[in-house]
Coordinates of C-alpha atoms and ligand atoms in Angstrom, one line a residue:
X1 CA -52.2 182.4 -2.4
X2 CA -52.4 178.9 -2.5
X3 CA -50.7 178.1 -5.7
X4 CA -47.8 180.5 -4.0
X5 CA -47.2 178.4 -1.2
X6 CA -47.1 175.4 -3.2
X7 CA -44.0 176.8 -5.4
X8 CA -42.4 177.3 -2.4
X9 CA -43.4 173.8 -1.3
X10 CA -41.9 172.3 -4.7
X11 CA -38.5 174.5 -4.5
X12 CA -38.2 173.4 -1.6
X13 CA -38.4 169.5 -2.2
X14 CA -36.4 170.4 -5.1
X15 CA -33.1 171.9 -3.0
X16 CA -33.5 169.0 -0.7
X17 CA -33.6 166.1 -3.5
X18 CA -30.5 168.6 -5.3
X19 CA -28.3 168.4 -1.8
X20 CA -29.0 164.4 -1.4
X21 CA -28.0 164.1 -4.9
X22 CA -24.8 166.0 -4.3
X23 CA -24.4 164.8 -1.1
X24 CA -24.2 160.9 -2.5
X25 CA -22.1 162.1 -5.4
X26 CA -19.9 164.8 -3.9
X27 CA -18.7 164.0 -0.6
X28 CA -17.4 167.4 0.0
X29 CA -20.9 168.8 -0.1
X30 CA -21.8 166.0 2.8
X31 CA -21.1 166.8 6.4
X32 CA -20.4 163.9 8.7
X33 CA -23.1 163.6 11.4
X34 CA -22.6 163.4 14.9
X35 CA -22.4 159.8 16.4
X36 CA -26.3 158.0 17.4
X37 CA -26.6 158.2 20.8
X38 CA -28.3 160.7 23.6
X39 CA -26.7 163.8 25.2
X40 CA -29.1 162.8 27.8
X41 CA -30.7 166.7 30.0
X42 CA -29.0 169.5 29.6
X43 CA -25.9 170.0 32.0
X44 CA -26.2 166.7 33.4
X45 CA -26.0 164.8 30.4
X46 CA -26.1 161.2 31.2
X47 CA -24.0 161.4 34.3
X48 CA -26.8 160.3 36.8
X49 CA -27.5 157.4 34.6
X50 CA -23.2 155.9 34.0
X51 CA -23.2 156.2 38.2
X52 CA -26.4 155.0 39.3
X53 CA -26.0 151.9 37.2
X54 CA -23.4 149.1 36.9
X55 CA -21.1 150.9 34.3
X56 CA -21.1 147.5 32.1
X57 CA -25.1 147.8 31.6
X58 CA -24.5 151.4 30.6
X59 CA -22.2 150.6 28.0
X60 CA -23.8 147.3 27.0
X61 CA -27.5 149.1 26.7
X62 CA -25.8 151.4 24.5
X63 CA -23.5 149.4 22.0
X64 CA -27.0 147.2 21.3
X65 CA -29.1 150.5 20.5
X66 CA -26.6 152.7 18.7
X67 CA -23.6 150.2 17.8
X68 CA -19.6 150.3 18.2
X69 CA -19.8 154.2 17.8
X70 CA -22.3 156.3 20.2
X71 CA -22.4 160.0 21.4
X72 CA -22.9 160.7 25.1
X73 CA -22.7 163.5 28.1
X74 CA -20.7 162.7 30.9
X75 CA -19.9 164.8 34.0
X76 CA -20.3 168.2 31.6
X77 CA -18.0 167.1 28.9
X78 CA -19.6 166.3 25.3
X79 CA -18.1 162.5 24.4
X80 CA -18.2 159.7 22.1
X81 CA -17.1 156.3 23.2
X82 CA -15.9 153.8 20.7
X83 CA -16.7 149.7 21.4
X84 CA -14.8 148.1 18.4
X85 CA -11.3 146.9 17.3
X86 CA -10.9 149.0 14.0
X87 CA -12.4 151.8 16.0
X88 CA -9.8 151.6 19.1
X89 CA -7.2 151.0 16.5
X90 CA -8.2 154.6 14.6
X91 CA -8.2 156.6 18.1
X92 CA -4.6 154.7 19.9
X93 CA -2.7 153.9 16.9
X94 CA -3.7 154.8 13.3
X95 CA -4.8 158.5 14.4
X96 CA -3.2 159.0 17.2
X97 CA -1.9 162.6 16.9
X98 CA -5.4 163.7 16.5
X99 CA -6.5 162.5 20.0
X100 CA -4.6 163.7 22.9
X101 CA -4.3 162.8 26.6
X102 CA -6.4 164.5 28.6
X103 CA -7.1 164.3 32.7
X104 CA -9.0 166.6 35.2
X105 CA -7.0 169.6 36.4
X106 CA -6.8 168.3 39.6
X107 CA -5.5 165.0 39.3
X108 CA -2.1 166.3 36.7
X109 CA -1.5 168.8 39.7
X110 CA -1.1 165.9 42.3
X111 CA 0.7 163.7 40.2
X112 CA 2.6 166.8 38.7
X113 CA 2.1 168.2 35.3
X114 CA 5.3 166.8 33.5
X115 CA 4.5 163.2 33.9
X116 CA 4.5 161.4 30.7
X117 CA 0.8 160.8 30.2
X118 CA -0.4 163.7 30.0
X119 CA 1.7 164.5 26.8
X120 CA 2.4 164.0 23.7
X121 CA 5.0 164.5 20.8
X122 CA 8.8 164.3 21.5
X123 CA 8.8 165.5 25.5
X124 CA 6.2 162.2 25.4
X125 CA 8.9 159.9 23.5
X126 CA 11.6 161.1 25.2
X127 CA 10.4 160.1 28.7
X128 CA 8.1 156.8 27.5
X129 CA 11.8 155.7 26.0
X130 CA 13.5 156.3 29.7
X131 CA 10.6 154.3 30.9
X132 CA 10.7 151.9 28.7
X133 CA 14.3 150.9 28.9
X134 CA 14.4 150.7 32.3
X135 CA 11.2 148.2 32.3
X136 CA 12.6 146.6 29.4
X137 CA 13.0 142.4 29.6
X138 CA 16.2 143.3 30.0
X139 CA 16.5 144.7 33.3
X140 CA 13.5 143.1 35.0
X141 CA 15.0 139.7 34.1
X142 CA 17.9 140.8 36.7
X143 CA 14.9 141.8 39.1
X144 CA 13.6 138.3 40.3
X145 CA 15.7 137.9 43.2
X146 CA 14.5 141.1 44.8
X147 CA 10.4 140.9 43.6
X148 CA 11.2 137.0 45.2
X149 CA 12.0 138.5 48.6
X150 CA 9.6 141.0 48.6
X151 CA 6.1 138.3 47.8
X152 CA 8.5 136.1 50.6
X153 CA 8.0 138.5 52.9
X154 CA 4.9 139.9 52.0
X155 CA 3.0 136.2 52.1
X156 CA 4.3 135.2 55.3
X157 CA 3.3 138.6 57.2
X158 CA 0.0 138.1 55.9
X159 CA -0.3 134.8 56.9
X160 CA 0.2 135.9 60.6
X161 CA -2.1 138.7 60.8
X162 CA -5.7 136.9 60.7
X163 CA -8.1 138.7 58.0
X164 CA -6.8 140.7 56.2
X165 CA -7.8 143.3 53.2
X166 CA -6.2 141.3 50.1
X167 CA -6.4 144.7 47.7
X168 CA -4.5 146.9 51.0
X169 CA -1.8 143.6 50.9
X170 CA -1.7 143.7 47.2
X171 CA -1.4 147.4 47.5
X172 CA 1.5 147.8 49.7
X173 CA 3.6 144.4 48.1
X174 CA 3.3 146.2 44.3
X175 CA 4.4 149.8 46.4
X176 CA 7.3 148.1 46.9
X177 CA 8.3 146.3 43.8
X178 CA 7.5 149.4 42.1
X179 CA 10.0 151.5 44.3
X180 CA 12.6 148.5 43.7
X181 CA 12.2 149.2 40.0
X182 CA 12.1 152.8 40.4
X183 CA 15.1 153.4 42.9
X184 CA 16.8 149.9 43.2
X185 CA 18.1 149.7 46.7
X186 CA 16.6 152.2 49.0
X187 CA 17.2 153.1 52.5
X188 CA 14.6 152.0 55.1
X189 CA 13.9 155.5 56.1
X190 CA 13.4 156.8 52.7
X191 CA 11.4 154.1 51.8
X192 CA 9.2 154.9 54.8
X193 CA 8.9 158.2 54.6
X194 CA 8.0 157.9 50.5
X195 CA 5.6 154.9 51.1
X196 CA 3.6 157.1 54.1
X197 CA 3.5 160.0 52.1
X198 CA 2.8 158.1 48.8
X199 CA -0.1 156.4 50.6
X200 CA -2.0 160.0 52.0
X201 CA -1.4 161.3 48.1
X202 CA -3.3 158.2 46.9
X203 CA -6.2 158.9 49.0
X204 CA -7.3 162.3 48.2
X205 CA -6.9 161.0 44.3
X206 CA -10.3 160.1 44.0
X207 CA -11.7 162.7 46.6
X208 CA -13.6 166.1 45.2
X209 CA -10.6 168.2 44.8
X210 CA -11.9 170.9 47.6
X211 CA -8.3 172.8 48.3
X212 CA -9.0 173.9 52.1
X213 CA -7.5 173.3 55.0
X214 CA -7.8 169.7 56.5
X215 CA -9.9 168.4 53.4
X216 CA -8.9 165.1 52.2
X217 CA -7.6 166.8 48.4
X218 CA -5.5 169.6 50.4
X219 CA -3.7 166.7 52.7
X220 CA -3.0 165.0 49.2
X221 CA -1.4 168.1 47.7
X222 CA 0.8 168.2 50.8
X223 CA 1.8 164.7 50.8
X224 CA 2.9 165.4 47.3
X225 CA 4.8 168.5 48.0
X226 CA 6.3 166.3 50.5
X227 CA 7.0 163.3 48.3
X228 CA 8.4 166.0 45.7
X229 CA 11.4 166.7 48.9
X230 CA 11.8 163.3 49.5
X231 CA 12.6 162.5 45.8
X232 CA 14.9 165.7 45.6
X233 CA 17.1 164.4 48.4
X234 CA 17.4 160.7 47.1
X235 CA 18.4 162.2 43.8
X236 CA 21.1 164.2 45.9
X237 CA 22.4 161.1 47.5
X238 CA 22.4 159.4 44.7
X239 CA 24.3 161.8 42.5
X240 CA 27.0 161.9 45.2
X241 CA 27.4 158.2 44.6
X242 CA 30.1 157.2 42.4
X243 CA 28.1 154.5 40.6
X244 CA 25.8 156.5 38.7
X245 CA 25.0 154.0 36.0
X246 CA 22.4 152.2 37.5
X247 CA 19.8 150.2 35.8
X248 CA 16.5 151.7 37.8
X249 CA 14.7 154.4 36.6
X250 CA 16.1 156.8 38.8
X251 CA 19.3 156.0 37.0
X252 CA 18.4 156.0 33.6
X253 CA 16.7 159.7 34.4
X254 CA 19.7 161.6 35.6
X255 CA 22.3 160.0 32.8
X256 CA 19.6 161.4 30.1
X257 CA 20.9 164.3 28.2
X258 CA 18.6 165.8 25.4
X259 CA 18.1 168.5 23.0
X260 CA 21.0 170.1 21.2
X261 CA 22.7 171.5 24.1
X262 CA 22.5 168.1 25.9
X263 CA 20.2 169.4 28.7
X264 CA 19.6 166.9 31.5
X265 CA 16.1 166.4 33.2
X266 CA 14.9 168.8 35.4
X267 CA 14.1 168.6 39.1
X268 CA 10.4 168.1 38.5
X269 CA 10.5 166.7 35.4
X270 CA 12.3 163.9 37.5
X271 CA 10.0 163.8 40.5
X272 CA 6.5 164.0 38.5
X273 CA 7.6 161.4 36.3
X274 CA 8.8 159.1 39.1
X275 CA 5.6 159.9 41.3
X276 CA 3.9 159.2 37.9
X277 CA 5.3 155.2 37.2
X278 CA 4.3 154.7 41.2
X279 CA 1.0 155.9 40.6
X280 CA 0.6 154.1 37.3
X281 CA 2.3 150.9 38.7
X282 CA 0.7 150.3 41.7
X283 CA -3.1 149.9 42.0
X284 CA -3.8 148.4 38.4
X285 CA -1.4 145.7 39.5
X286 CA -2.8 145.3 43.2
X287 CA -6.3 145.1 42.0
X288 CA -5.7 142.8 39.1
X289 CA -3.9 140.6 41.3
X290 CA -6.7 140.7 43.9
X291 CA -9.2 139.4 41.0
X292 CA -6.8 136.5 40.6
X293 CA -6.9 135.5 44.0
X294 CA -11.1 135.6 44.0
X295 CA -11.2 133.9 40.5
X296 CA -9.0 131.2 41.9
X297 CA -10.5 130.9 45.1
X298 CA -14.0 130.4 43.3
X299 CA -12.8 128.1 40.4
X300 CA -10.9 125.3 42.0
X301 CA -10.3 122.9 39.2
X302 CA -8.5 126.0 37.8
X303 CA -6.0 126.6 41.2
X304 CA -5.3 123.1 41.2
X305 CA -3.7 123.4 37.8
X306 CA -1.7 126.0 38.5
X307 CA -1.0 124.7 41.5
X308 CA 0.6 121.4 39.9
X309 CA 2.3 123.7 37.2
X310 CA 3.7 125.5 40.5
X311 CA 4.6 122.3 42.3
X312 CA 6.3 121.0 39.6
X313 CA 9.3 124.1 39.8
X314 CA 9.0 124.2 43.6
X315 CA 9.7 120.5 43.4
X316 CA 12.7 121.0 40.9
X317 CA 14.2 123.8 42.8
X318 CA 14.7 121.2 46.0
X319 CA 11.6 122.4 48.0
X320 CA 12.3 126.2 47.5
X321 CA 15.6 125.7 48.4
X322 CA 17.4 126.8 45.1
X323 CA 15.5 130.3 44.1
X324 CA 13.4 130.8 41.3
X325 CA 14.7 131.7 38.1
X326 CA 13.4 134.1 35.3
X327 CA 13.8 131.3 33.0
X328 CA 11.6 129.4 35.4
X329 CA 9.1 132.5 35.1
X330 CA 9.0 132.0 31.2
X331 CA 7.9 128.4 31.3
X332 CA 4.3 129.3 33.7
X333 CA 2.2 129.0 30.5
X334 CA -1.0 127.4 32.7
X335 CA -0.8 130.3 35.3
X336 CA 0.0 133.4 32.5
X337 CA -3.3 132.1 31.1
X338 CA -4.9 132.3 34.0
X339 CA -3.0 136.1 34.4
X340 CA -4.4 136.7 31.1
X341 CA -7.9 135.6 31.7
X342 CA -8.3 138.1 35.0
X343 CA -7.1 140.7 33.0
X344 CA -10.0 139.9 30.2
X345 CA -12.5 139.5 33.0
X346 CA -11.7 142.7 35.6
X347 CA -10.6 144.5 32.6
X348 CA -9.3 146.8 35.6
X349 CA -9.0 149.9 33.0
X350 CA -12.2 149.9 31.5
X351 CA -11.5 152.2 29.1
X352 CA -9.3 155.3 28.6
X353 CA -9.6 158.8 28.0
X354 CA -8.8 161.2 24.9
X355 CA -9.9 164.7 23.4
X356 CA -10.2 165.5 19.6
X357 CA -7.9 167.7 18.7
X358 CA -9.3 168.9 15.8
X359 CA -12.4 167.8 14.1
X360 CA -12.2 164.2 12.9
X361 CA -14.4 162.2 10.7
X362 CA -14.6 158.1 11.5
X363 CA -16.6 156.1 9.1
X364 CA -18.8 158.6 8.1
X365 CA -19.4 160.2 11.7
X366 CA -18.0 163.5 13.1
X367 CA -16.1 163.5 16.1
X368 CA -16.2 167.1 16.8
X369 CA -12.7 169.1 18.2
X370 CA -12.8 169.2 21.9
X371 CA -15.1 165.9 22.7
X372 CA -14.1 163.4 24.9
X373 CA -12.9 160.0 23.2
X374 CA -13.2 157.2 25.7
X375 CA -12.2 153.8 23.6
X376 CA -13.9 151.3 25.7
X377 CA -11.0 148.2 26.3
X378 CA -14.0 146.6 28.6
X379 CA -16.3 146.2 26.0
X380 CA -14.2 144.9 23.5
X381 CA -12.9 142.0 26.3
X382 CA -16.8 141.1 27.1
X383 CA -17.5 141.3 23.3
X384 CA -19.3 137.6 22.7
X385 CA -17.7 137.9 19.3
X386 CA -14.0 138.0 20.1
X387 CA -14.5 136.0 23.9
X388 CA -17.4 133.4 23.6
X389 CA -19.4 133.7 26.9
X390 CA -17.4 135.9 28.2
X391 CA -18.9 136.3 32.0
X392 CA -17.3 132.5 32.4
X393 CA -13.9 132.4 33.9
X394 CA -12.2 130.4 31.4
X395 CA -8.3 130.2 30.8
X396 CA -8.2 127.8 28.2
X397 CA -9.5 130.4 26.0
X398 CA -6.3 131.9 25.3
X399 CA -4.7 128.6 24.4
X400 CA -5.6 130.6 21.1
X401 CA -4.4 133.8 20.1
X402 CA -6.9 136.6 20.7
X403 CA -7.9 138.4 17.5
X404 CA -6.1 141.2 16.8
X405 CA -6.9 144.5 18.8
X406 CA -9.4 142.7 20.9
X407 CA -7.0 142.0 24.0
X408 CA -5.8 145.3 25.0
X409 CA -5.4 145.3 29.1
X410 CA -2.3 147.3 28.6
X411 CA -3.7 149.7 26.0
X412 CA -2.5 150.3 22.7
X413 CA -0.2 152.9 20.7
X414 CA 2.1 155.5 21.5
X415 CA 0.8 155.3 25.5
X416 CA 0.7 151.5 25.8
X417 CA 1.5 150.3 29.3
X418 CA 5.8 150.5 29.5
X419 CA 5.5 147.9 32.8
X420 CA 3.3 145.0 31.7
X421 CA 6.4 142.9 31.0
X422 CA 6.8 143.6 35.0
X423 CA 3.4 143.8 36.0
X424 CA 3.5 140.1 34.6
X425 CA 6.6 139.0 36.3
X426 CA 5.5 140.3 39.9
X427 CA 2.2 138.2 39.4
X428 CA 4.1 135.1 38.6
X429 CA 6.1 135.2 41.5
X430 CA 3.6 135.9 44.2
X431 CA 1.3 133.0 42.7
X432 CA 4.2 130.8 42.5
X433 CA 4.9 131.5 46.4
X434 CA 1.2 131.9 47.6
X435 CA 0.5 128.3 46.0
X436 CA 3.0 126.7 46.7
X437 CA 3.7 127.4 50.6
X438 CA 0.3 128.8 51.9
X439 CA -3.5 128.5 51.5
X440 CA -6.0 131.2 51.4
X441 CA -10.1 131.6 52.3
X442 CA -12.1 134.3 51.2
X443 CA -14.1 135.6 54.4
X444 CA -18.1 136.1 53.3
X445 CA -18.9 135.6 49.8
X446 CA -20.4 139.5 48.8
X447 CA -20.3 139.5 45.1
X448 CA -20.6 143.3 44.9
X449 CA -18.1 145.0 43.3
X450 CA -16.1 148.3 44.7
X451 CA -14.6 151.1 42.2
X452 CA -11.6 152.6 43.9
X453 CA -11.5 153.7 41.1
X454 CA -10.4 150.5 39.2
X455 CA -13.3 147.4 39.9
X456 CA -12.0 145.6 43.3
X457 CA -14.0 142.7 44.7
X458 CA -16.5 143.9 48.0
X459 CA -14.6 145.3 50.8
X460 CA -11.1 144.6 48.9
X461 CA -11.4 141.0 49.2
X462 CA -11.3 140.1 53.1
X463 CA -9.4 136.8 53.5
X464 CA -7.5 134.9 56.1
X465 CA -3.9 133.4 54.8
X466 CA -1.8 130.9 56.3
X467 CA 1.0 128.6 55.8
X468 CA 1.0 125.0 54.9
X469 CA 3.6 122.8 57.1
X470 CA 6.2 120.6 54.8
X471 CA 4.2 117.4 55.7
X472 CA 0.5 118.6 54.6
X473 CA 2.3 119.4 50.8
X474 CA 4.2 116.3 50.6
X475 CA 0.7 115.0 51.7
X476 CA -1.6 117.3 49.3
X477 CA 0.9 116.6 46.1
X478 CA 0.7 112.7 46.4
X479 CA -3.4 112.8 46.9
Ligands
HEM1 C1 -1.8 144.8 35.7 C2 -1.2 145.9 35.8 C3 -1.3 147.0 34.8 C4 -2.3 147.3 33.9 C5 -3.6 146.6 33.6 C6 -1.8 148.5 33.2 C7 -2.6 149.1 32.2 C8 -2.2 150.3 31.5 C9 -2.9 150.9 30.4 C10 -4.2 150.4 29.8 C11 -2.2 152.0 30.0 C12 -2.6 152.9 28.9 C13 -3.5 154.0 29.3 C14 -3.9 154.9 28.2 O1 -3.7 154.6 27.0 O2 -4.4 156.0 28.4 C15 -1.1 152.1 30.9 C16 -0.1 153.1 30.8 C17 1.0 153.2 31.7 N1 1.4 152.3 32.6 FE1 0.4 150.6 33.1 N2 -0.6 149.0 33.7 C18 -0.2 148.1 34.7 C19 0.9 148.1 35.4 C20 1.9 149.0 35.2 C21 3.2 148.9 35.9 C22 3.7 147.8 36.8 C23 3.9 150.1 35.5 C24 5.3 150.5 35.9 C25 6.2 149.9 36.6 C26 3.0 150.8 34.6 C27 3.4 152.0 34.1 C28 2.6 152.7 33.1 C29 2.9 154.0 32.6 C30 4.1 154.9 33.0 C31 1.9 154.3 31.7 C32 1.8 155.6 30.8 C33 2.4 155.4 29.5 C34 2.3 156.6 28.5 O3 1.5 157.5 28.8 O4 3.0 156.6 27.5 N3 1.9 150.1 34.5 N4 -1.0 151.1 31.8

């Protein structure tokens, strides 16, 4: 009996030694292994732990066990997140096809199913390219008068209403520069009506998406119903205009024609892609610019520098007399550094989402069909390797160059950000104003951070803003 079981012991050592062998010599007999990492208990995964702690220890705890690759279970869907250049590169760029857009049921119904990102192919290039054009430095650069008025008007009502929320300002100044972009010149009572409904949309966003009467997601899908109407009749009046070639968005979507037949856009496709760039355009830039604010508030040797980089054009254009120019907006290298150093800090978009659209194999690991990909931008712009300490707030770090694929605020690939270029110019022009003509205190000094859903300083950064009289600036640029 004995000298049975040990011929089966020695086959058995044998076929595993024989599959090594052939494993190391014949890669087709080798199957890729799943990512390290822990799928955490069943159902729940490791949901309890990504929300009960800070969402950088999760990641950071993670990358130093398992490295740039790792396997996880997050709100019941099987993922692997990916924390390395080469790595983002291979999901965005190199493999992109393989990896496609994917968002919760409930969040493509409110902003409507044909918006760009959630597709991809040539309906997604055909729309990005509308986007694009229309965002292009070519048509923002004629955009600086009206983004000027807006931060104008913007700072000064601020500045007469006591505390205020800084992320609900920011919020309602980037609604409007995104509408500007989006519709160019629009009616008060459109804009009012789009801006109300817009707002009540934006709020059940977040919310679990229970569809009853008077809960927060049902009001939402209303407010988008409504916004759908609203968008319906501007494209009406705007199609009984005779100047239909205008530069906005709005513009460049009814002159499309595509497909053999010529086929113009649809009614939705126009209205989920337009509530779509509003949705994209506004909170990422209202709670980047919010950061800005608290970094320079806390890191005064930095305002001042941007301040005198800011005095200098304010000075040139006679006191604010002459208005700012776009090549003016070219020339803020001290304050885009310190745009680009809030970006690496908030890193407002942590990371994005992707699913595996067929079975892929990255460096030797399986990412199954049907996983979640999250590449994580965060912990690339935190990585001590690429951004030496990286928790200080330090501009002067991108005197240099970033390496590449380790700055990637506006993603990367086929579904890179279309408005950065605008994003950029908005900030610009509200920092040039707000330090310039007016001085701002943060109220309390919490250093909690919200997630609404992108990381906002405590409470949305209370702070009281006010204007500086002519004398006190002739007075604070010759101290
Ligand atoms: C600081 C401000 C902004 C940041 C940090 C930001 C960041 C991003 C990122 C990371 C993506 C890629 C997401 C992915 O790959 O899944 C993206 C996509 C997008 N962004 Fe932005 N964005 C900003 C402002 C804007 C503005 C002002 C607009 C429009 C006026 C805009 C319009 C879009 C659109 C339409 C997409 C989808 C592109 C596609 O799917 O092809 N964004 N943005």
């Amino acid at each position: 009996m004995s000298m049975v079981l040990a011929s089966y012991l020695l086959c058995a050592i044998f076929l595993l030694v024989l599959l090594r062998i052939l494993r190391r010599k014949f890669p087709v007999y080798s199957k890729p292994n799943l990512p390290p990492g822990s799928m955490g208990w069943p159902f729940l995964g490791e949901t309890l732990q990504l929300y009960s702690h800070h969402p950088d220890s999760f990641f950071a705890t993670r990358q130093a066990r398992y490295g740039e690759i790792f396997k996880t279970h997050i709100l019941g869907c099987p993922c692997v997140m990916l924390a390395s250049p080469d790595a983002i590169r291979f999901v965005l760029v190199a493999h992109s096809s393989l990896f496609k857009p994917t968002y919760p049921p409930s969040k493509e119904r409110l902003i409507g199913p044909s918006a760009l990102f959630f597709h991809q192919g040539a309906y997604h290039s055909q729309i990005k390219k509308l986007v694009q054009e229309s965002l292009s430095l070519d048509v923002i650069r004629h955009m600086v008068p009206q983004v000027d008025s807006i931060a104008v008007s913007a700072l000064e009502s601020w500045s007469s209403a006591g505390i205020v929320s800084t992320f609900h300002q920011m919020k309602e100044f980037t609604f409007d520069v995104a509408v500007s972009s989006i519709f160019g010149h629009l009616g008060a009572c459109h804009k009012e009506k789009l801006k109300r409904n817009y707002f009540v949309l934006d709020r059940g966003y977040n919310c679990f998406p229970l569809n009853f009467p008077g809960s927060l997601y049902r009001k939402s899908v209303m407010a988008r119903e409504a916004l759908s109407n609203i968008i319906q009749d501007i494209v009406q009046q705007r199609k009984e205009e005779t100047t239909m070639q205008k530069r906005d968005l709005l513009g460049y979507m009814l002159n499309f024609r595509g497909g053999e037949k010529g086929e113009p856009l649809t009614e939705n496709q126009i209205s989920d892609n337009i509530i779509g760039v509003l949705f994209a355009a506004q909170d990422t830039t209202a709670s980047l610019l919010t950061w800005i604010l608290k970094y320079l508030h806390d890191n005064s040797d930095v305002l001042e520098s941007v301040r005198a980089e800011q005095a200098a054009i304010y000075r040139a254009n006679e006191e604010g007399k002459q208005p700012l120019t776009w090549a003016q907006t070219r020339k803020m290298v001290v304050t885009n550094r310190v745009i680009m150093e809030s970006m690496r800090m908030a890193s407002i978009i942590s990371f994005t989402f992707r699913e595996a659209v067929a079975d892929v194999e990255y460096k030797g690991f399986l990412i199954p069909k049907g996983w979640k990909v999250l590449p994580l931008f965060r912990s690339l712009h935190h990585n001590p390797d690429f951004f030496p300490e990286p928790r200080q707030f330090d501009p002067s770090r991108f005197q240099a160059s970033p390496r590449p694929n380790t700055f990637v605020p506006f993603g990367k690939g086929a579904h890179s950000c279309p408005g950065n270029e605008l994003a950029k110019l908005e900030m610009l022009i509200l920092i040039h104003h707000l330090v310039t003509k007016f001085r701002w205190k943060v109220a309390g000094g919490n250093k909690e951070v919200e997630y609404r859903p992108f990381p906002i300083p405590h409470g949305g950064l209370p702070a009281k803003f006010w204007k500086v009289d002519r004398d006190s600036h002739a007075q604070a640029d010759r101290t």
